Amino acid sequence: LISFKKVAVLAGEGTSSLSFGEIWHFFEKELMYPINVINSRNLNSVNLKNYNVLILPSRFYASQNQFEKLNDFVKNGGTLITIGSSINNFIGKKGYTIKRKTSETKTETKKPYNEQTRNQIENSITGSIFNSTIDITHPLGFGYTNTYYSLKLNATSYELLKNGNNIGYFPENSKNISGFAGYKALKNVPNSLLFGSENVGRGQVIYMVDNPLFRGFWENGKLFFANAVFLN
């Protein structure tokens, strides 16, 4: 049984307008389900107890006061969905185990100007499709098979969660099926997180490393988002 959820999304200063637009469009035009918009400037004055689910668009970086507000929301039973770089708000914070995945790099001398672009490309992913593995026993994996193809738009990777649920991840043999990925950036993708969740207090944080709603055309990712909202 799917219960009614009161859903809110942050918008405004400090959030990606594109990420917010994708979320708004998904709820308003596709699900036709009510969603409340909270201006990030007003976050500290909003009573988050009025909501069951709060969504953080990509690029949102919380101040200390805002983070404490979000942390209390989760501890009191709320579900917090974080997309892309908004995950970084929880790295190194007490009660959260999410970590960036980095590769060991050798110290190199400063490259000449005409080689710097090539070096940047080697460490970049500008849009590439990778195969991932899904835990279909978890509610977020409902309706999927064990294999999911994810659109990765940058080279940022996160370690698998030690004290959470690794619902979607890139296995050891994960490869880019289509699109460009620099050979150095490729080294960080295997054994990294795609979708995960951590229980904190009475609530949970859901991490979505790759955006399943990207520009509204990544159709196979939309069920993940709906599952995150309604099945948890």
Coordinates of N, CA and C in Angstrom, one line a residue:
L1 N 0.8 -1.2 0.0 CA 0.0 0.0 0.0 C 0.9 1.2 0.0
I2 N 0.6 2.2 -0.9 CA 1.4 3.4 -1.0 C 0.6 4.5 -0.3
S3 N 1.3 5.1 0.7 CA 0.6 6.1 1.5 C 0.9 7.5 0.9
F4 N 0.0 8.5 1.2 CA 0.2 9.8 0.7 C 1.4 10.4 1.4
K5 N 2.3 11.0 0.6 CA 3.5 11.7 1.2 C 3.4 13.2 0.9
K6 N 3.8 14.0 1.9 CA 3.9 15.4 1.7 C 5.4 15.6 1.3
V7 N 5.5 16.1 0.1 CA 6.9 16.3 -0.5 C 7.2 17.7 -0.7
A8 N 8.5 18.0 -0.5 CA 9.0 19.4 -0.7 C 10.3 19.3 -1.4
V9 N 10.7 20.4 -2.1 CA 11.9 20.5 -2.8 C 12.5 21.9 -2.6
L10 N 13.8 21.9 -2.4 CA 14.5 23.2 -2.3 C 14.7 23.9 -3.7
A11 N 14.6 25.2 -3.7 CA 14.9 25.9 -4.9 C 15.5 27.2 -4.6
G12 N 15.9 28.0 -5.6 CA 16.5 29.3 -5.4 C 18.0 29.3 -5.2
E13 N 18.5 30.3 -4.5 CA 19.9 30.5 -4.3 C 20.7 29.2 -3.8
G14 N 21.7 28.9 -4.5 CA 22.6 27.8 -4.1 C 22.1 26.4 -4.7
T15 N 21.0 26.4 -5.4 CA 20.6 25.1 -6.0 C 20.7 25.3 -7.6
S16 N 20.8 24.1 -8.2 CA 20.9 24.1 -9.7 C 19.4 24.3 -10.2
S17 N 19.2 25.3 -11.0 CA 17.9 25.6 -11.6 C 17.5 24.5 -12.5
L18 N 18.5 23.8 -13.2 CA 18.2 22.7 -14.1 C 17.7 21.5 -13.3
S19 N 18.4 21.2 -12.2 CA 18.0 20.1 -11.4 C 16.7 20.3 -10.8
F20 N 16.4 21.5 -10.2 CA 15.1 21.8 -9.7 C 14.0 21.7 -10.7
G21 N 14.3 22.2 -11.9 CA 13.3 22.1 -13.0 C 12.9 20.7 -13.4
E22 N 13.9 19.8 -13.4 CA 13.7 18.4 -13.7 C 12.8 17.8 -12.7
I23 N 13.0 18.1 -11.4 CA 12.2 17.5 -10.3 C 10.8 18.1 -10.4
W24 N 10.7 19.4 -10.5 CA 9.3 20.0 -10.6 C 8.5 19.5 -11.8
H25 N 9.2 19.3 -12.9 CA 8.5 18.8 -14.1 C 8.0 17.4 -13.9
F26 N 8.8 16.6 -13.2 CA 8.5 15.2 -13.0 C 7.2 15.1 -12.1
F27 N 7.1 15.9 -11.1 CA 5.9 15.9 -10.2 C 4.7 16.5 -10.8
E28 N 4.9 17.7 -11.4 CA 3.8 18.5 -11.9 C 3.2 18.0 -13.2
K29 N 4.1 17.5 -14.1 CA 3.6 17.2 -15.5 C 3.5 15.7 -15.7
E30 N 4.3 14.9 -15.0 CA 4.3 13.4 -15.2 C 3.5 12.7 -14.2
L31 N 3.9 12.9 -12.9 CA 3.2 12.2 -11.8 C 1.8 12.9 -11.5
M32 N 1.8 14.3 -11.8 CA 0.6 15.1 -11.5 C 0.3 14.9 -10.0
Y33 N 1.4 15.1 -9.2 CA 1.4 14.9 -7.8 C 1.9 16.2 -7.1
P34 N 1.2 16.7 -6.0 CA 1.6 18.0 -5.4 C 3.0 18.0 -4.8
I35 N 3.7 19.0 -5.1 CA 5.0 19.2 -4.5 C 5.2 20.6 -4.0
N36 N 5.7 20.8 -2.8 CA 5.9 22.1 -2.2 C 7.3 22.6 -2.5
V37 N 7.4 23.9 -2.9 CA 8.7 24.5 -3.2 C 9.1 25.4 -2.1
I38 N 10.3 25.1 -1.5 CA 10.9 25.9 -0.4 C 12.1 26.7 -0.9
N39 N 12.0 28.0 -0.8 CA 13.2 28.8 -1.2 C 14.3 28.5 -0.2
S40 N 15.5 28.2 -0.7 CA 16.6 27.9 0.2 C 16.9 29.0 1.3
R41 N 16.6 30.2 0.9 CA 16.8 31.3 1.9 C 15.9 31.2 3.1
N42 N 14.8 30.6 2.9 CA 13.8 30.4 4.0 C 13.9 29.1 4.7
L43 N 14.9 28.3 4.4 CA 14.9 26.9 5.0 C 14.9 27.0 6.5
N44 N 15.7 27.9 7.1 CA 15.8 27.9 8.5 C 14.5 28.2 9.3
S45 N 13.6 28.9 8.5 CA 12.3 29.3 9.2 C 11.2 28.4 8.9
V46 N 11.4 27.4 8.0 CA 10.3 26.5 7.6 C 10.2 25.4 8.6
N47 N 9.0 25.0 8.9 CA 8.7 23.8 9.8 C 8.7 22.6 9.0
L48 N 9.9 21.9 9.0 CA 10.0 20.7 8.1 C 9.2 19.5 8.6
K49 N 8.6 19.6 9.8 CA 7.8 18.5 10.3 C 6.5 18.4 9.5
N50 N 6.2 19.4 8.7 CA 5.0 19.4 7.8 C 5.2 18.5 6.6
Y51 N 6.4 18.0 6.4 CA 6.7 17.2 5.2 C 7.3 15.8 5.6
N52 N 7.0 14.8 4.7 CA 7.6 13.5 4.9 C 8.9 13.3 4.1
V53 N 8.9 14.0 2.9 CA 10.1 13.9 2.0 C 10.6 15.2 1.6
L54 N 11.9 15.4 1.7 CA 12.5 16.7 1.2 C 13.6 16.3 0.2
I55 N 13.6 17.0 -0.9 CA 14.5 16.7 -2.0 C 15.5 17.9 -2.1
L56 N 16.8 17.5 -2.2 CA 17.9 18.5 -2.4 C 18.4 18.4 -3.8
P57 N 18.1 19.4 -4.7 CA 18.6 19.4 -6.0 C 20.2 19.4 -6.0
S58 N 20.7 19.1 -7.1 CA 22.2 19.2 -7.3 C 22.7 20.6 -7.0
R59 N 23.9 20.7 -6.5 CA 24.7 21.9 -6.3 C 24.2 22.7 -5.0
F60 N 23.3 22.1 -4.2 CA 23.0 22.7 -3.0 C 24.0 22.4 -1.9
Y61 N 24.6 23.5 -1.3 CA 25.5 23.4 -0.2 C 25.0 24.1 1.0
A62 N 24.7 23.3 2.0 CA 24.1 23.9 3.2 C 25.0 24.6 4.1
S63 N 24.6 25.7 4.7 CA 25.3 26.3 5.8 C 25.2 25.4 7.0
Q64 N 26.0 25.8 8.1 CA 26.0 25.0 9.3 C 24.6 24.9 9.9
N65 N 23.9 26.0 9.9 CA 22.5 26.1 10.4 C 21.5 25.3 9.6
Q66 N 21.7 25.4 8.3 CA 20.9 24.6 7.4 C 21.1 23.1 7.5
F67 N 22.4 22.8 7.6 CA 22.7 21.3 7.8 C 22.0 20.8 9.1
E68 N 22.1 21.5 10.2 CA 21.5 21.1 11.4 C 20.0 20.9 11.3
K69 N 19.4 21.8 10.5 CA 17.9 21.7 10.2 C 17.6 20.4 9.4
L70 N 18.4 20.1 8.4 CA 18.3 18.9 7.6 C 18.5 17.7 8.5
N71 N 19.5 17.7 9.3 CA 19.9 16.6 10.2 C 18.7 16.3 11.1
D72 N 18.1 17.3 11.7 CA 17.0 17.1 12.6 C 15.8 16.5 11.8
F73 N 15.6 17.0 10.6 CA 14.5 16.5 9.8 C 14.6 15.0 9.6
V74 N 15.8 14.5 9.3 CA 16.1 13.1 9.1 C 15.9 12.3 10.4
K75 N 16.5 12.8 11.5 CA 16.5 12.1 12.8 C 15.0 12.0 13.3
N76 N 14.2 12.9 12.9 CA 12.8 12.9 13.4 C 11.9 12.1 12.5
G77 N 12.5 11.3 11.5 CA 11.7 10.4 10.7 C 11.5 10.8 9.2
G78 N 12.1 11.9 8.8 CA 11.9 12.3 7.4 C 12.8 11.6 6.5
T79 N 12.4 11.6 5.2 CA 13.3 11.0 4.1 C 13.9 12.2 3.3
L80 N 15.2 12.2 3.2 CA 15.9 13.2 2.5 C 16.5 12.6 1.3
I81 N 16.1 13.1 0.1 CA 16.7 12.6 -1.2 C 17.7 13.6 -1.7
T82 N 18.9 13.2 -1.8 CA 20.0 14.1 -2.3 C 20.5 13.7 -3.7
I83 N 20.7 14.6 -4.6 CA 21.0 14.4 -6.0 C 22.3 15.0 -6.3
G84 N 23.2 14.2 -6.9 CA 24.5 14.7 -7.4 C 25.3 15.3 -6.3
S85 N 25.8 16.5 -6.6 CA 26.8 17.2 -5.7 C 26.2 17.6 -4.3
S86 N 24.8 17.5 -4.2 CA 24.3 17.8 -2.9 C 24.6 16.8 -1.8
I87 N 25.1 15.6 -2.3 CA 25.5 14.5 -1.4 C 26.7 15.0 -0.6
N88 N 27.5 15.9 -1.1 CA 28.7 16.3 -0.4 C 28.4 17.0 0.9
N89 N 27.2 17.4 1.1 CA 26.8 18.0 2.4 C 27.0 17.1 3.6
F90 N 27.0 15.8 3.3 CA 27.0 14.8 4.4 C 28.4 14.1 4.6
I91 N 29.3 14.4 3.7 CA 30.7 13.8 3.8 C 31.4 14.3 5.1
G92 N 31.8 13.4 5.9 CA 32.5 13.7 7.1 C 31.7 14.2 8.3
K93 N 30.3 14.1 8.1 CA 29.4 14.5 9.2 C 29.1 13.4 10.1
K94 N 28.9 13.6 11.4 CA 28.6 12.6 12.3 C 27.3 11.9 12.0
G95 N 27.4 10.6 12.0 CA 26.2 9.8 11.7 C 26.0 9.4 10.3
Y96 N 26.9 9.9 9.4 CA 26.9 9.6 8.0 C 28.2 9.0 7.5
T97 N 28.1 8.0 6.7 CA 29.3 7.3 6.3 C 29.7 7.5 4.8
I98 N 29.0 8.3 4.1 CA 29.2 8.5 2.7 C 30.6 9.2 2.5
K99 N 31.4 8.7 1.6 CA 32.8 9.2 1.3 C 33.0 9.3 -0.2
R100 N 33.8 10.3 -0.5 CA 34.3 10.4 -1.9 C 35.3 9.2 -2.2
K101 N 35.2 8.7 -3.4 CA 36.2 7.7 -3.9 C 37.3 8.3 -4.7
T102 N 38.5 8.2 -4.2 CA 39.6 8.8 -4.9 C 40.6 7.7 -5.3
S103 N 41.3 7.9 -6.4 CA 42.4 7.0 -6.8 C 43.7 7.6 -6.4
E104 N 44.7 6.7 -6.1 CA 46.0 7.2 -5.8 C 46.7 7.7 -7.1
T105 N 47.2 8.9 -7.0 CA 47.8 9.5 -8.2 C 49.2 9.9 -7.8
K106 N 50.1 9.7 -8.7 CA 51.5 10.0 -8.6 C 51.7 11.5 -8.7
T107 N 52.6 12.1 -7.9 CA 52.9 13.5 -8.1 C 53.6 13.7 -9.4
E108 N 53.0 14.7 -10.1 CA 53.5 15.0 -11.5 C 54.0 16.4 -11.5
T109 N 55.0 16.7 -12.3 CA 55.5 18.0 -12.5 C 54.4 18.8 -13.3
K110 N 54.4 20.1 -13.2 CA 53.5 20.9 -13.9 C 53.6 20.8 -15.4
K111 N 52.5 20.4 -16.0 CA 52.5 20.2 -17.5 C 52.5 21.5 -18.2
P112 N 53.2 21.5 -19.4 CA 53.1 22.7 -20.3 C 51.7 23.0 -20.6
Y113 N 51.5 24.3 -21.0 CA 50.1 24.7 -21.3 C 49.4 23.9 -22.4
N114 N 50.2 23.5 -23.4 CA 49.6 22.8 -24.5 C 49.2 21.4 -24.2
E115 N 49.6 20.9 -23.0 CA 49.2 19.5 -22.6 C 48.1 19.5 -21.5
Q116 N 47.8 20.7 -21.0 CA 46.8 20.8 -19.9 C 45.4 20.3 -20.3
T117 N 45.0 20.7 -21.5 CA 43.7 20.2 -21.9 C 43.6 18.7 -22.0
R118 N 44.6 18.1 -22.5 CA 44.6 16.6 -22.6 C 44.6 16.0 -21.2
N119 N 45.3 16.6 -20.3 CA 45.3 16.1 -18.9 C 43.9 16.2 -18.3
Q120 N 43.2 17.3 -18.6 CA 41.8 17.5 -18.0 C 40.9 16.4 -18.6
I121 N 41.0 16.2 -19.9 CA 40.2 15.2 -20.6 C 40.4 13.8 -20.0
E122 N 41.6 13.5 -19.7 CA 41.9 12.1 -19.1 C 41.2 11.9 -17.8
N123 N 40.9 13.0 -17.1 CA 40.2 12.9 -15.8 C 38.7 13.2 -15.8
S124 N 38.2 13.3 -17.0 CA 36.8 13.8 -17.1 C 35.9 12.7 -17.7
I125 N 34.6 12.8 -17.3 CA 33.5 12.1 -17.9 C 32.5 13.1 -18.3
T126 N 32.2 13.3 -19.5 CA 31.4 14.4 -20.0 C 30.0 13.9 -20.4
G127 N 29.7 12.6 -20.3 CA 28.4 12.0 -20.6 C 28.7 10.7 -21.2
S128 N 28.5 9.7 -20.3 CA 28.7 8.3 -20.7 C 27.8 7.3 -20.0
I129 N 27.4 6.3 -20.6 CA 26.5 5.3 -20.1 C 27.3 4.1 -19.5
F130 N 27.0 3.7 -18.3 CA 27.7 2.6 -17.6 C 26.6 1.6 -17.1
N131 N 27.0 0.3 -17.1 CA 26.2 -0.7 -16.6 C 26.4 -0.8 -15.1
S132 N 25.3 -0.9 -14.3 CA 25.4 -1.0 -12.9 C 24.5 -2.2 -12.4
T133 N 24.7 -2.6 -11.2 CA 24.0 -3.7 -10.5 C 23.0 -3.1 -9.5
I134 N 21.8 -3.7 -9.5 CA 20.7 -3.2 -8.7 C 20.3 -4.3 -7.7
D135 N 20.2 -3.9 -6.4 CA 19.6 -4.9 -5.4 C 18.1 -4.8 -5.5
I136 N 17.5 -5.7 -6.2 CA 16.1 -5.7 -6.4 C 15.3 -6.1 -5.2
T137 N 15.9 -6.5 -4.1 CA 15.2 -6.9 -2.9 C 14.9 -5.6 -2.1
H138 N 15.5 -4.5 -2.4 CA 15.3 -3.2 -1.7 C 14.1 -2.5 -2.4
P139 N 13.3 -1.7 -1.6 CA 12.2 -1.0 -2.2 C 12.5 -0.1 -3.4
L140 N 13.7 0.5 -3.3 CA 14.1 1.4 -4.4 C 14.3 0.6 -5.7
G141 N 14.6 -0.7 -5.6 CA 14.8 -1.5 -6.8 C 13.6 -2.2 -7.3
F142 N 12.4 -1.8 -6.7 CA 11.2 -2.4 -7.2 C 10.9 -2.1 -8.7
G143 N 10.6 -3.1 -9.4 CA 10.2 -2.9 -10.8 C 11.4 -3.0 -11.8
Y144 N 12.6 -3.2 -11.2 CA 13.9 -3.3 -12.0 C 14.4 -4.7 -12.1
T145 N 15.3 -4.9 -13.0 CA 16.1 -6.2 -13.0 C 17.4 -5.9 -12.4
N146 N 18.3 -6.9 -12.3 CA 19.6 -6.7 -11.6 C 20.5 -5.7 -12.4
T147 N 20.3 -5.5 -13.7 CA 21.2 -4.6 -14.4 C 20.4 -3.3 -14.8
Y148 N 21.1 -2.2 -14.6 CA 20.6 -0.9 -14.9 C 21.7 -0.1 -15.6
Y149 N 21.3 0.6 -16.7 CA 22.2 1.5 -17.4 C 22.1 2.9 -16.9
S150 N 23.1 3.5 -16.4 CA 23.1 4.8 -15.8 C 23.9 5.8 -16.6
L151 N 23.3 7.0 -16.7 CA 24.0 8.1 -17.4 C 24.9 8.9 -16.4
K152 N 26.2 8.8 -16.6 CA 27.1 9.5 -15.7 C 27.6 10.7 -16.4
L153 N 27.5 11.9 -15.8 CA 27.8 13.2 -16.4 C 29.1 13.8 -15.9
N154 N 29.7 13.2 -14.9 CA 31.0 13.7 -14.4 C 31.8 12.6 -13.7
A155 N 33.0 12.9 -13.3 CA 33.9 11.9 -12.8 C 33.8 11.7 -11.3
T156 N 32.9 12.3 -10.6 CA 32.8 12.2 -9.2 C 32.3 10.8 -8.8
S157 N 33.0 10.1 -7.9 CA 32.6 8.8 -7.5 C 32.6 8.7 -6.0
Y158 N 31.7 7.9 -5.4 CA 31.6 7.7 -4.0 C 31.8 6.2 -3.6
E159 N 32.4 6.0 -2.4 CA 32.7 4.6 -2.0 C 31.4 4.0 -1.7
L160 N 31.4 2.6 -1.7 CA 30.2 1.9 -1.3 C 30.0 2.1 0.2
L161 N 28.8 2.2 0.6 CA 28.4 2.5 2.0 C 28.7 1.3 2.9
K162 N 29.4 1.6 4.0 CA 29.8 0.5 5.0 C 28.6 0.2 5.9
N163 N 27.9 1.3 6.3 CA 26.8 1.1 7.2 C 25.4 1.5 6.6
G164 N 25.3 1.2 5.4 CA 24.0 1.6 4.7 C 23.7 0.6 3.7
N165 N 22.7 0.9 2.8 CA 22.3 0.0 1.7 C 22.8 0.5 0.4
N166 N 23.6 -0.4 -0.2 CA 24.1 -0.1 -1.6 C 23.1 -0.7 -2.6
I167 N 22.1 0.1 -2.9 CA 21.0 -0.3 -3.7 C 21.4 -0.4 -5.2
G168 N 22.2 0.5 -5.6 CA 22.7 0.4 -7.0 C 24.2 0.7 -6.9
Y169 N 25.0 0.0 -7.6 CA 26.4 0.2 -7.6 C 27.1 -0.2 -8.9
F170 N 28.3 0.3 -9.2 CA 29.0 -0.1 -10.4 C 29.9 -1.2 -10.0
P171 N 29.7 -2.4 -10.6 CA 30.6 -3.6 -10.2 C 32.0 -3.5 -10.7
E172 N 32.8 -4.5 -10.3 CA 34.2 -4.5 -10.7 C 34.4 -4.4 -12.2
N173 N 33.5 -5.1 -12.9 CA 33.7 -5.2 -14.4 C 32.8 -4.1 -15.1
S174 N 32.4 -3.1 -14.4 CA 31.6 -2.0 -15.0 C 32.4 -1.3 -16.1
K175 N 31.7 -1.1 -17.3 CA 32.4 -0.4 -18.4 C 31.4 0.6 -19.0
N176 N 32.0 1.6 -19.6 CA 31.1 2.6 -20.3 C 30.7 2.0 -21.6
I177 N 29.4 1.9 -21.8 CA 28.7 1.3 -23.0 C 28.7 2.3 -24.1
S178 N 28.6 3.5 -23.8 CA 28.5 4.6 -24.9 C 28.9 5.9 -24.3
G179 N 29.5 6.8 -25.1 CA 29.9 8.1 -24.7 C 31.3 8.2 -24.3
F180 N 31.8 9.4 -23.9 CA 33.2 9.5 -23.6 C 33.5 9.5 -22.1
A181 N 34.6 8.8 -21.8 CA 35.1 8.9 -20.4 C 36.6 8.7 -20.5
G182 N 37.3 9.7 -19.8 CA 38.8 9.6 -19.8 C 39.3 8.4 -19.1
Y183 N 40.4 7.9 -19.5 CA 40.9 6.6 -19.0 C 41.3 6.7 -17.5
K184 N 41.7 7.9 -17.0 CA 41.9 8.0 -15.6 C 40.6 8.0 -14.8
A185 N 39.6 8.7 -15.3 CA 38.3 8.8 -14.6 C 37.7 7.4 -14.6
L186 N 37.9 6.6 -15.6 CA 37.3 5.3 -15.6 C 37.7 4.4 -14.4
K187 N 38.9 4.7 -13.9 CA 39.5 3.8 -12.8 C 38.7 4.0 -11.5
N188 N 37.9 5.1 -11.4 CA 37.2 5.3 -10.1 C 35.8 4.8 -10.2
V189 N 35.3 4.4 -11.3 CA 33.9 3.9 -11.5 C 33.6 2.6 -10.9
P190 N 34.4 1.5 -11.2 CA 34.2 0.2 -10.6 C 34.1 0.2 -9.0
N191 N 33.2 -0.5 -8.5 CA 33.1 -0.6 -7.0 C 32.8 0.7 -6.4
S192 N 31.9 1.5 -7.1 CA 31.5 2.8 -6.5 C 30.0 2.8 -6.5
L193 N 29.4 3.8 -5.7 CA 28.0 3.9 -5.4 C 27.2 4.5 -6.5
L194 N 26.0 4.1 -6.8 CA 25.1 4.7 -7.7 C 23.9 5.2 -6.9
F195 N 23.2 4.3 -6.3 CA 22.1 4.7 -5.4 C 22.3 4.0 -4.0
G196 N 22.1 4.8 -3.0 CA 22.3 4.2 -1.6 C 21.4 4.9 -0.6
S197 N 21.3 4.3 0.6 CA 20.6 4.9 1.7 C 21.2 4.6 3.0
E198 N 21.1 5.6 3.9 CA 21.5 5.4 5.3 C 20.4 5.8 6.2
N199 N 20.2 5.0 7.3 CA 19.3 5.3 8.3 C 20.0 6.1 9.4
V200 N 19.3 7.3 9.7 CA 19.8 8.2 10.7 C 18.7 8.5 11.6
G201 N 18.8 8.1 12.9 CA 17.7 8.3 13.8 C 16.5 7.5 13.3
R202 N 15.3 8.2 13.2 CA 14.1 7.5 12.7 C 13.9 7.7 11.2
G203 N 14.8 8.4 10.6 CA 14.6 8.7 9.1 C 15.8 8.1 8.3
Q204 N 15.9 8.6 7.1 CA 16.9 8.1 6.2 C 17.3 9.2 5.2
V205 N 18.5 9.0 4.7 CA 19.0 9.8 3.6 C 19.2 8.9 2.4
I206 N 18.7 9.3 1.2 CA 18.9 8.6 0.0 C 19.8 9.3 -0.9
Y207 N 20.9 8.6 -1.3 CA 21.9 9.3 -2.2 C 21.7 8.8 -3.6
M208 N 21.6 9.8 -4.5 CA 21.5 9.5 -5.9 C 22.6 10.1 -6.6
V209 N 23.7 9.4 -6.8 CA 24.9 9.9 -7.4 C 24.7 10.4 -8.8
D210 N 24.1 9.6 -9.6 CA 23.7 10.0 -11.0 C 22.2 10.4 -11.0
N211 N 21.9 11.4 -11.7 CA 20.6 12.0 -11.8 C 19.7 11.2 -12.6
P212 N 18.7 10.5 -12.0 CA 17.8 9.6 -12.8 C 16.7 10.4 -13.5
L213 N 16.6 11.7 -13.3 CA 15.7 12.6 -14.0 C 16.3 13.5 -15.0
F214 N 17.5 13.2 -15.4 CA 18.3 14.2 -16.2 C 17.5 14.6 -17.5
R215 N 17.2 15.9 -17.5 CA 16.4 16.6 -18.6 C 15.1 15.9 -19.0
G216 N 14.6 15.0 -18.1 CA 13.3 14.4 -18.3 C 13.3 13.3 -19.4
F217 N 14.5 13.0 -20.0 CA 14.5 12.0 -21.1 C 15.0 10.6 -20.7
W218 N 15.7 10.5 -19.5 CA 16.2 9.2 -19.0 C 15.1 8.4 -18.4
E219 N 14.2 7.9 -19.3 CA 13.0 7.2 -18.9 C 13.2 6.1 -17.8
N220 N 14.2 5.3 -18.0 CA 14.4 4.2 -17.1 C 14.8 4.5 -15.7
G221 N 15.1 5.8 -15.5 CA 15.5 6.2 -14.1 C 14.4 6.8 -13.3
K222 N 13.2 7.1 -13.9 CA 12.2 7.8 -13.3 C 11.5 6.9 -12.2
L223 N 11.5 5.6 -12.4 CA 10.9 4.7 -11.4 C 11.7 4.7 -10.1
F224 N 13.0 4.9 -10.2 CA 13.9 4.9 -9.0 C 13.4 6.1 -8.2
F225 N 13.2 7.3 -8.8 CA 12.8 8.5 -8.1 C 11.4 8.3 -7.4
A226 N 10.5 7.7 -8.1 CA 9.2 7.5 -7.6 C 9.3 6.5 -6.4
N227 N 10.1 5.5 -6.5 CA 10.3 4.5 -5.4 C 10.9 5.2 -4.2
A228 N 11.8 6.1 -4.4 CA 12.5 6.8 -3.3 C 11.5 7.6 -2.5
V229 N 10.5 8.2 -3.2 CA 9.5 9.1 -2.6 C 8.4 8.2 -1.9
F230 N 7.9 7.2 -2.5 CA 6.7 6.6 -2.1 C 6.9 5.2 -1.4
L231 N 8.0 4.6 -1.6 CA 8.1 3.2 -1.1 C 9.0 3.1 0.2
N232 N 9.5 4.3 0.7 CA 10.3 4.2 1.8 C 9.7 4.9 3.0

